[in-house]
Amino acid sequence: MIDKRVPDLAAAVAGIKNGATVLCGGFGAVGEPIALTEALLDLGIRDLTIVANNAGTGEIGIARLINEGRVRKVICSYPRTTDPRAFEAAYKAGRIELELVPQGTLSERLRAAGAGIGGFYTPTAAGTRLAEGKETRVLDGKTYVLEKPLKGDVALIAAYKSDRWGNLVYRKSARSFNPVMAPAADMTVVQVKMIVDLGSLDPEAIVTPGIFVDRVVMVR
Amino acid sequence: MQPLSRRQMAWRAAQDLPEGAYVNLGIGLPTLCGDYIPPGREIVFHSENGVLGTGPAPKKGEEDSDLINAGKQLVTLVPGGSYFHHNDAFLMIRGGHIDIALLGAFEVSEKGDLANWITNDPTATPGVGGAMDLAAGAKEVRVLVEHITKEGEPRLKKVCTYPLTAPGCVKRIYTNFAVIDVTPDGLVVREMADGLDLAALQKLTEPRLTLANDWKKLTAPAM
C-alpha cells in the first residue's frame, strides 16, 4: 500500500543533511512551509542553501533558520520583502551569500530541474547586470540569456489538502511556488492542513499529483 | 504650477487602460491604479503570485490570509478570477500575454531603458522580484514615476545612472508633471500640468523634449 503520510515533523524532515539545497515554497509567508522549515532546526543541520522567492519574514520559518545561523546562502528574487530583518542583518554582517534571480527565471529554472531540461534561453535580464557572465544568444533578432536548471536536495512545500498518495490541492494564492518546487528536488516533503481519504479529492482539481511527493505531514 | 498628487497620477494612468486589457500593476504607486478604473470598463488585473482578477482590498471581517497580491497586501478575487502556480504566472508575463505592465521606476532613459530594481548604494539589499520579467515580457510597459527626486534631480535621463531592469522597454511615462511618450524620435510630451510650459518642463528633464502638436493640459479630479 502506498502511504506517504508520516506521523510528525521529525519524521517528515529526517535524513536531511548539512549543506543541503532546500527549496522552500510560498510567496512571502503565504504558502510558506513554516513548520517544516523550523523542524530543520531540531535536526541540528547547517550550511544550508535556501531557494525561495523571499528570504524570510519576521522571525519565523526561513528567517528563524537565518537567525540561528543555519543558512549559508539564499537564492531568491526578492529578499526585501515584508519585514526582512533576519536576512538584512545577516547580509549586512557578511554572514550570508545572496544569489539574486529574477522571479520568472527562478520559477523556470525550478521547472527545468523537475522536467529534465538542461537549460533554456530567456529574454529576462538580457542587457542587465544579472546577465553578466552568462551565455547570451540572439534568436530571431532578440537577445536571450542561457539559464540552467535549479535542483534541490529536498523541497519543503505547503498545501491545503492531501491524501495518502500525496496528491495535493492548494488554497488561493498560497499555491505560488509550491507546485513548481514539488517536482524539482530529490525528496519532496509537504505540510498540509488536512489529509483526506484516497479518492475523495476531485481528480480534476488535483494540482500536484502524488508522483512528485515523498512525505506528507499534517500541521494544523 | 499644479503637479499631480500620487493618487492623481494613478488616476491618470488608469484612464488609459483599455477595455478588456490584462494588466499587471507593479508594487507601490502602480497598485493604486486599481482604485481608479472608469466605471463600466472591464480590466483584468494579473498578480505575479498566481492570481488573475485581483479585486480591491477586503472589507473588515472578510480578509483571507491566503489571498494576497504581489505587494503582499490582502486582496479579493473578482467573479471570473482564477488561481494558478508561479510557472503559469510568469508564462503569462514572459510569453507576452500581459497587455500592459504599469511599473514604478527610479529612472527612465530617452530610449525607454528602465531602471527600477537597484540604486548605486552598495549597502542596500538588492531585490529584483518580477520586474525584469515584466519589463522584458509584457506587450507594453508604462511607467509611473515622480518627475524629479526629492533633491530636484530629473528621473528622466539621457542614459540611466542606475543598473537597468531592461533596455528600451518603456513606451509611456506618467509623472506628476506630464504624460510623455518614448518614440524613435525621442521623448514627446502629450500632456503638461497647469502652469508649466515646455521650457520649464525641459529644465526638470535631462533629455530633449518635443511638444506634441495636439498636447493637452494634464488634469485629474481632486482627491
Coordinates of C-alpha atoms in Angstrom, one line a residue:
Chain A
M1 CA 0.0 0.0 0.0
I2 CA 1.3 3.4 -0.9
D3 CA 1.2 5.6 2.2
K4 CA 3.3 8.8 2.2
R5 CA 1.9 10.1 5.5
V6 CA 4.4 10.5 8.3
P7 CA 3.4 10.9 11.9
D8 CA 5.2 14.1 12.8
L9 CA 7.6 16.8 11.7
A10 CA 10.6 15.0 12.9
A11 CA 9.8 12.1 10.6
A12 CA 9.0 14.5 7.8
V13 CA 12.5 16.1 7.8
A14 CA 14.5 13.0 8.9
G15 CA 17.7 12.4 6.8
I16 CA 18.1 16.0 5.5
K17 CA 21.9 16.7 5.8
N18 CA 24.3 19.5 6.4
G19 CA 24.9 21.6 3.2
A20 CA 21.6 20.6 1.6
T21 CA 20.0 22.7 -1.0
V22 CA 16.4 23.2 0.3
L23 CA 13.6 24.5 -1.9
C24 CA 11.0 26.4 0.3
G25 CA 7.7 27.1 -1.3
G26 CA 5.4 30.0 -0.9
F27 CA 5.4 33.8 -1.6
G28 CA 6.4 35.7 1.4
A29 CA 4.8 34.0 4.4
V30 CA 1.8 32.9 2.3
G31 CA 2.2 29.3 1.4
E32 CA 5.5 29.1 3.2
P33 CA 6.0 25.7 4.9
I34 CA 6.9 27.3 8.2
A35 CA 6.6 24.2 10.4
L36 CA 8.7 22.1 8.1
T37 CA 11.4 24.8 7.8
E38 CA 11.6 25.3 11.5
A39 CA 11.8 21.5 12.0
L40 CA 15.2 21.6 10.3
L41 CA 16.4 23.4 13.5
D42 CA 15.9 20.3 15.6
L43 CA 17.9 18.2 13.1
G44 CA 21.0 20.4 14.0
I45 CA 21.9 20.8 10.4
R46 CA 23.7 23.9 9.0
D47 CA 25.4 25.3 5.8
L48 CA 22.0 25.2 4.1
T49 CA 21.3 26.8 0.7
I50 CA 17.7 28.0 0.8
V51 CA 15.9 28.6 -2.5
A52 CA 12.7 30.6 -2.1
N53 CA 11.0 33.7 -3.6
N54 CA 11.9 35.7 -0.5
A55 CA 14.4 35.4 2.3
G56 CA 12.2 35.1 5.3
T57 CA 9.6 37.2 7.1
G58 CA 9.9 38.5 10.6
E59 CA 11.3 35.8 12.9
I60 CA 9.6 32.7 11.5
G61 CA 10.4 30.0 9.0
I62 CA 13.4 30.8 6.8
A63 CA 14.0 34.0 9.0
R64 CA 14.4 31.8 12.0
L65 CA 16.9 29.5 10.3
I66 CA 18.9 32.5 9.3
N67 CA 18.8 33.9 12.8
E68 CA 20.1 30.6 14.2
G69 CA 23.0 30.7 11.7
R70 CA 21.9 27.6 9.7
V71 CA 21.9 29.2 6.3
R72 CA 25.0 29.7 4.2
K73 CA 23.3 31.0 1.0
V74 CA 19.9 32.2 -0.2
I75 CA 18.8 32.0 -3.8
C76 CA 15.8 34.2 -4.2
S77 CA 14.2 37.0 -6.3
Y78 CA 13.3 39.5 -3.6
P79 CA 14.9 39.5 -0.1
R80 CA 13.5 42.9 0.7
T81 CA 10.0 41.6 1.4
T82 CA 7.7 42.4 4.3
D83 CA 9.8 42.6 7.5
P84 CA 13.1 41.1 6.1
R85 CA 15.1 42.0 9.3
A86 CA 16.7 38.5 9.7
F87 CA 18.1 38.4 6.2
E88 CA 19.2 42.0 6.2
A89 CA 21.1 41.7 9.5
A90 CA 22.9 38.6 8.2
Y91 CA 23.6 40.1 4.8
K92 CA 25.0 43.3 6.2
A93 CA 27.2 41.4 8.6
G94 CA 28.5 39.3 5.7
R95 CA 27.3 36.1 7.2
I96 CA 25.1 35.1 4.2
E97 CA 25.6 34.8 0.5
L98 CA 22.9 36.0 -1.9
E99 CA 22.2 34.9 -5.4
L100 CA 19.5 37.2 -6.9
V101 CA 17.4 35.6 -9.6
P102 CA 14.5 37.3 -11.5
Q103 CA 11.3 35.7 -10.3
G104 CA 10.2 34.2 -13.6
T105 CA 13.7 32.8 -14.2
L106 CA 13.7 31.3 -10.7
S107 CA 10.4 29.6 -11.4
E108 CA 11.6 28.4 -14.9
R109 CA 14.9 27.1 -13.5
L110 CA 13.0 25.0 -11.0
R111 CA 10.6 23.8 -13.7
A112 CA 13.6 22.9 -15.9
A113 CA 15.1 20.8 -13.0
G114 CA 11.8 19.0 -12.5
A115 CA 11.3 18.5 -16.2
G116 CA 14.7 17.2 -17.1
I117 CA 15.6 20.2 -19.3
G118 CA 19.3 21.1 -19.4
G119 CA 18.8 24.8 -19.7
F120 CA 16.8 27.4 -21.5
Y121 CA 17.1 30.8 -23.2
T122 CA 15.0 33.6 -21.6
P123 CA 14.7 37.3 -22.6
T124 CA 14.5 38.2 -19.0
A125 CA 17.6 40.1 -17.7
A126 CA 19.2 40.4 -21.2
G127 CA 21.2 43.6 -21.3
T128 CA 21.3 43.9 -17.5
R129 CA 23.8 43.2 -14.6
L130 CA 22.1 39.9 -13.8
A131 CA 23.1 38.5 -17.2
E132 CA 26.8 39.3 -16.7
G133 CA 28.9 36.2 -17.2
K134 CA 26.1 34.2 -18.7
E135 CA 26.0 33.0 -22.3
T136 CA 23.6 35.1 -24.5
R137 CA 22.3 34.3 -27.9
V138 CA 20.3 36.3 -30.5
L139 CA 17.4 34.3 -31.8
D140 CA 15.2 35.8 -34.5
G141 CA 16.6 39.2 -33.6
K142 CA 16.0 39.1 -29.9
T143 CA 18.7 38.6 -27.2
Y144 CA 18.2 35.7 -24.8
V145 CA 20.2 34.6 -21.7
L146 CA 21.0 31.0 -21.1
E147 CA 19.8 29.8 -17.7
K148 CA 20.5 26.5 -16.0
P149 CA 18.2 24.2 -14.0
L150 CA 18.0 24.7 -10.2
K151 CA 17.5 21.4 -8.4
G152 CA 17.0 20.8 -4.7
D153 CA 18.2 18.0 -2.5
V154 CA 14.9 18.5 -0.8
A155 CA 11.7 20.6 -1.4
L156 CA 9.7 21.7 1.6
I157 CA 6.2 22.7 0.4
A158 CA 2.9 23.6 1.9
A159 CA -0.5 22.6 0.6
Y160 CA -4.1 22.7 1.8
K161 CA -5.3 19.1 1.4
S162 CA -3.6 15.8 0.6
D163 CA -4.5 12.1 0.5
R164 CA -2.2 9.2 1.4
W165 CA -0.8 9.1 -2.1
G166 CA 0.4 12.7 -1.8
N167 CA -2.0 14.2 -4.3
L168 CA -2.2 17.9 -3.4
V169 CA -4.7 20.8 -3.7
Y170 CA -3.9 24.3 -2.6
R171 CA -5.8 27.3 -1.4
K172 CA -5.9 30.6 -3.3
S173 CA -2.6 32.4 -3.7
A174 CA -0.9 30.0 -1.2
R175 CA -0.2 27.9 -4.4
S176 CA 2.5 30.1 -5.9
F177 CA 5.9 28.3 -5.9
N178 CA 4.7 25.1 -4.2
P179 CA 3.6 23.1 -7.3
V180 CA 6.7 24.3 -9.2
M181 CA 9.1 23.1 -6.5
A182 CA 7.4 19.7 -5.9
P183 CA 9.0 18.0 -8.9
A184 CA 12.3 19.8 -8.6
A185 CA 14.0 18.0 -5.7
D186 CA 15.3 14.5 -4.9
M187 CA 12.9 14.4 -2.0
T188 CA 9.7 16.4 -1.6
V189 CA 8.1 16.9 1.8
V190 CA 4.7 18.5 2.2
Q191 CA 2.9 20.0 5.2
V192 CA -0.9 20.1 4.8
K193 CA -3.8 21.4 6.8
M194 CA -5.8 18.2 6.3
I195 CA -5.4 14.7 5.0
V196 CA -8.5 13.1 3.3
D197 CA -9.4 9.6 2.2
L198 CA -7.9 8.4 -1.0
G199 CA -10.4 9.0 -3.8
S200 CA -12.1 11.9 -2.2
L201 CA -10.1 14.7 -3.9
D202 CA -11.6 15.7 -7.2
P203 CA -9.2 14.4 -9.8
E204 CA -9.9 17.4 -12.0
A205 CA -8.8 19.7 -9.1
I206 CA -5.5 18.0 -8.1
V207 CA -2.7 20.4 -8.9
T208 CA 0.2 18.4 -7.8
P209 CA -0.1 14.6 -8.5
G210 CA 1.3 12.4 -5.8
I211 CA 4.2 11.2 -8.1
F212 CA 6.1 14.3 -7.1
V213 CA 5.6 13.9 -3.3
D214 CA 7.5 11.7 -0.9
R215 CA 6.2 12.6 2.6
V216 CA 3.1 14.3 3.9
V217 CA 2.7 15.6 7.4
M218 CA -0.4 17.2 8.8
V219 CA 0.1 20.5 10.5
R220 CA -3.0 22.2 11.8
Chain B
M1 CA 2.3 75.1 -11.2
Q2 CA -0.1 72.3 -10.1
P3 CA 1.7 68.9 -10.2
L4 CA -0.5 65.8 -9.6
S5 CA -0.5 64.0 -6.3
R6 CA 0.4 60.4 -6.3
R7 CA -3.2 59.3 -6.3
Q8 CA -3.9 61.7 -9.2
M9 CA -1.0 60.2 -11.1
A10 CA -2.5 56.7 -10.5
W11 CA -5.9 58.0 -11.7
R12 CA -4.4 59.5 -14.8
A13 CA -2.6 56.2 -15.8
A14 CA -5.7 54.2 -15.0
Q15 CA -7.8 56.2 -17.5
D16 CA -5.6 54.9 -20.4
L17 CA -6.1 51.2 -19.6
P18 CA -8.3 49.9 -22.4
E19 CA -11.5 47.8 -22.1
G20 CA -10.6 44.1 -21.9
A21 CA -6.9 44.5 -21.1
Y22 CA -5.0 42.1 -19.0
V23 CA -2.8 44.4 -16.8
N24 CA -0.1 43.8 -14.2
L25 CA 0.4 46.6 -11.7
G26 CA 3.8 46.9 -10.1
I27 CA 4.1 47.3 -6.3
G28 CA 3.7 50.7 -4.7
L29 CA 2.3 53.6 -6.8
P30 CA 1.1 51.5 -9.7
T31 CA -1.0 49.3 -7.4
L32 CA -3.2 52.4 -6.7
C33 CA -4.4 52.4 -10.3
G34 CA -6.7 49.6 -9.5
D35 CA -8.9 52.1 -7.5
Y36 CA -9.5 54.4 -10.5
I37 CA -10.8 52.2 -13.4
P38 CA -13.6 54.1 -15.1
P39 CA -17.0 52.7 -14.3
G40 CA -18.2 50.1 -16.8
R41 CA -14.7 49.3 -18.1
E42 CA -13.7 45.6 -17.6
I43 CA -10.0 45.2 -16.9
V44 CA -8.4 42.0 -15.5
F45 CA -5.5 42.5 -13.1
H46 CA -2.8 39.9 -13.0
S47 CA -0.7 39.3 -9.9
E48 CA 2.7 37.6 -10.3
N49 CA 2.0 35.3 -7.3
G50 CA -0.7 33.4 -9.3
V51 CA -3.9 35.4 -9.5
L52 CA -5.8 36.7 -12.4
G53 CA -8.6 39.0 -11.4
T54 CA -7.4 40.6 -8.2
G55 CA -10.0 42.9 -6.7
P56 CA -9.9 45.7 -4.1
A57 CA -8.8 45.2 -0.5
P58 CA -11.3 43.1 1.5
K59 CA -13.8 44.6 3.8
K60 CA -13.2 44.3 7.5
G61 CA -14.0 40.8 8.7
E62 CA -13.7 39.3 5.2
E63 CA -9.9 39.1 5.0
D64 CA -8.4 35.8 3.8
S65 CA -4.8 35.4 4.7
D66 CA -4.2 33.1 1.7
L67 CA -5.1 35.8 -0.8
I68 CA -2.5 38.4 -1.4
N69 CA -1.1 40.5 -4.3
A70 CA 2.5 40.9 -5.4
G71 CA 3.0 43.6 -2.8
K72 CA 1.8 41.1 -0.2
Q73 CA -1.3 43.1 0.6
L74 CA -4.6 41.3 1.3
V75 CA -6.8 41.5 -1.7
T76 CA -10.0 39.9 -3.1
L77 CA -10.8 37.9 -6.2
V78 CA -13.4 39.3 -8.7
P79 CA -16.0 36.9 -10.2
G80 CA -14.3 35.1 -13.1
G81 CA -10.9 35.3 -11.4
S82 CA -8.6 32.3 -11.2
Y83 CA -5.6 30.9 -9.3
F84 CA -2.5 29.2 -10.8
H85 CA 1.1 28.4 -9.9
H86 CA 4.2 30.5 -10.4
N87 CA 5.2 29.0 -13.7
D88 CA 1.9 29.9 -15.3
A89 CA 2.0 33.3 -13.7
F90 CA 5.4 34.0 -15.4
L91 CA 4.5 32.2 -18.6
M92 CA 1.7 34.8 -18.9
I93 CA 4.3 37.6 -18.3
R94 CA 7.3 36.3 -20.3
G95 CA 5.1 34.9 -23.1
G96 CA 3.6 38.2 -24.0
H97 CA 0.1 37.5 -22.7
I98 CA 0.0 40.6 -20.4
D99 CA -1.2 43.6 -22.4
I100 CA 0.2 46.3 -20.2
A101 CA 2.6 46.3 -17.3
L102 CA 2.4 49.5 -15.2
L103 CA 5.6 49.8 -13.3
G104 CA 7.4 52.1 -10.9
A105 CA 10.8 53.5 -11.7
F106 CA 13.9 55.1 -10.3
E107 CA 15.0 56.3 -13.7
V108 CA 13.9 56.1 -17.4
S109 CA 16.1 57.0 -20.3
E110 CA 15.2 58.7 -23.5
K111 CA 15.5 55.3 -25.3
G112 CA 13.0 53.8 -22.9
D113 CA 15.6 52.0 -20.7
L114 CA 14.1 51.2 -17.3
A115 CA 16.0 51.2 -14.0
N116 CA 13.8 50.2 -11.1
W117 CA 15.4 47.4 -9.1
I118 CA 18.6 48.7 -7.5
T119 CA 20.3 52.0 -6.9
N120 CA 24.1 52.6 -6.7
D121 CA 24.0 52.3 -2.9
P122 CA 26.3 49.4 -2.1
T123 CA 24.9 49.0 1.4
A124 CA 21.3 48.4 0.3
T125 CA 20.0 44.9 -0.1
P126 CA 19.1 44.3 -3.7
G127 CA 15.8 42.8 -4.8
V128 CA 14.5 42.2 -8.3
G129 CA 11.3 40.3 -7.9
G130 CA 9.3 40.1 -11.1
A131 CA 10.5 43.4 -12.5
M132 CA 12.9 42.1 -15.2
D133 CA 10.4 39.5 -16.4
L134 CA 7.6 42.2 -16.7
A135 CA 9.9 44.6 -18.4
A136 CA 11.1 42.0 -20.9
G137 CA 7.9 40.2 -21.4
A138 CA 4.8 42.4 -21.2
K139 CA 3.4 43.6 -24.6
E140 CA 3.7 47.1 -23.4
V141 CA 5.4 48.7 -20.5
R142 CA 4.3 52.0 -19.0
V143 CA 5.9 53.8 -16.1
L144 CA 4.6 55.8 -13.2
V145 CA 7.3 58.0 -11.7
E146 CA 7.7 61.3 -9.9
H147 CA 9.3 63.7 -12.4
I148 CA 12.2 64.7 -10.1
T149 CA 13.8 63.3 -7.0
K150 CA 13.5 64.8 -3.5
E151 CA 16.8 66.6 -4.3
G152 CA 15.3 68.0 -7.5
E153 CA 17.3 65.7 -9.9
P154 CA 15.5 64.7 -13.0
R155 CA 14.4 61.0 -13.1
L156 CA 14.2 61.1 -16.9
K157 CA 17.8 60.7 -18.1
K158 CA 19.7 60.6 -21.3
V159 CA 21.3 57.4 -20.0
C160 CA 20.2 55.7 -16.8
T161 CA 22.8 56.0 -14.0
Y162 CA 21.4 53.0 -12.1
P163 CA 21.7 49.4 -13.3
L164 CA 19.0 48.6 -15.9
T165 CA 15.9 46.4 -15.4
A166 CA 15.6 46.1 -19.2
P167 CA 16.8 48.2 -22.1
G168 CA 14.3 50.0 -24.4
C169 CA 11.1 48.7 -22.9
V170 CA 9.2 51.8 -21.8
K171 CA 6.5 53.2 -24.1
R172 CA 4.8 55.8 -22.0
I173 CA 5.7 57.7 -18.8
Y174 CA 3.2 59.3 -16.4
T175 CA 4.8 61.8 -14.0
N176 CA 3.3 64.3 -11.6
F177 CA 4.2 67.0 -14.2
A178 CA 3.5 65.4 -17.6
V179 CA 2.5 62.4 -19.8
I180 CA 5.4 61.6 -22.1
D181 CA 5.7 59.0 -24.9
V182 CA 9.0 57.3 -25.7
T183 CA 9.3 57.4 -29.6
P184 CA 12.1 56.7 -32.1
D185 CA 12.5 60.5 -32.3
G186 CA 12.9 60.9 -28.5
L187 CA 10.6 61.9 -25.8
V188 CA 7.3 63.5 -26.8
V189 CA 5.2 65.5 -24.3
R190 CA 1.5 64.7 -24.7
E191 CA 0.2 66.4 -21.5
M192 CA 1.6 69.0 -19.2
A193 CA 0.5 70.2 -15.7
D194 CA -1.2 73.6 -15.4
G195 CA 1.3 76.4 -15.2
L196 CA 4.1 74.6 -17.0
D197 CA 5.5 75.4 -20.4
L198 CA 7.9 73.3 -22.4
A199 CA 10.9 75.4 -21.3
A200 CA 10.1 74.9 -17.6
L201 CA 9.5 71.2 -18.1
Q202 CA 12.7 70.8 -20.1
K203 CA 14.7 72.3 -17.1
L204 CA 13.4 69.4 -15.0
T205 CA 14.2 66.8 -17.6
E206 CA 17.6 65.7 -18.9
P207 CA 17.0 64.5 -22.5
R208 CA 15.5 66.8 -25.1
L209 CA 11.7 67.0 -25.1
T210 CA 9.4 67.7 -28.0
L211 CA 5.9 69.0 -27.5
A212 CA 3.1 67.1 -29.4
N213 CA 1.1 69.4 -31.7
D214 CA -2.1 68.2 -30.0
W215 CA -0.8 68.4 -26.5
K216 CA -3.3 68.8 -23.6
K217 CA -3.3 70.1 -20.1
L218 CA -2.6 67.3 -17.6
T219 CA -5.6 67.3 -15.2
A220 CA -7.1 64.9 -12.7
P221 CA -10.0 65.2 -10.3
A222 CA -9.4 66.5 -6.8
M223 CA -8.9 63.6 -4.4

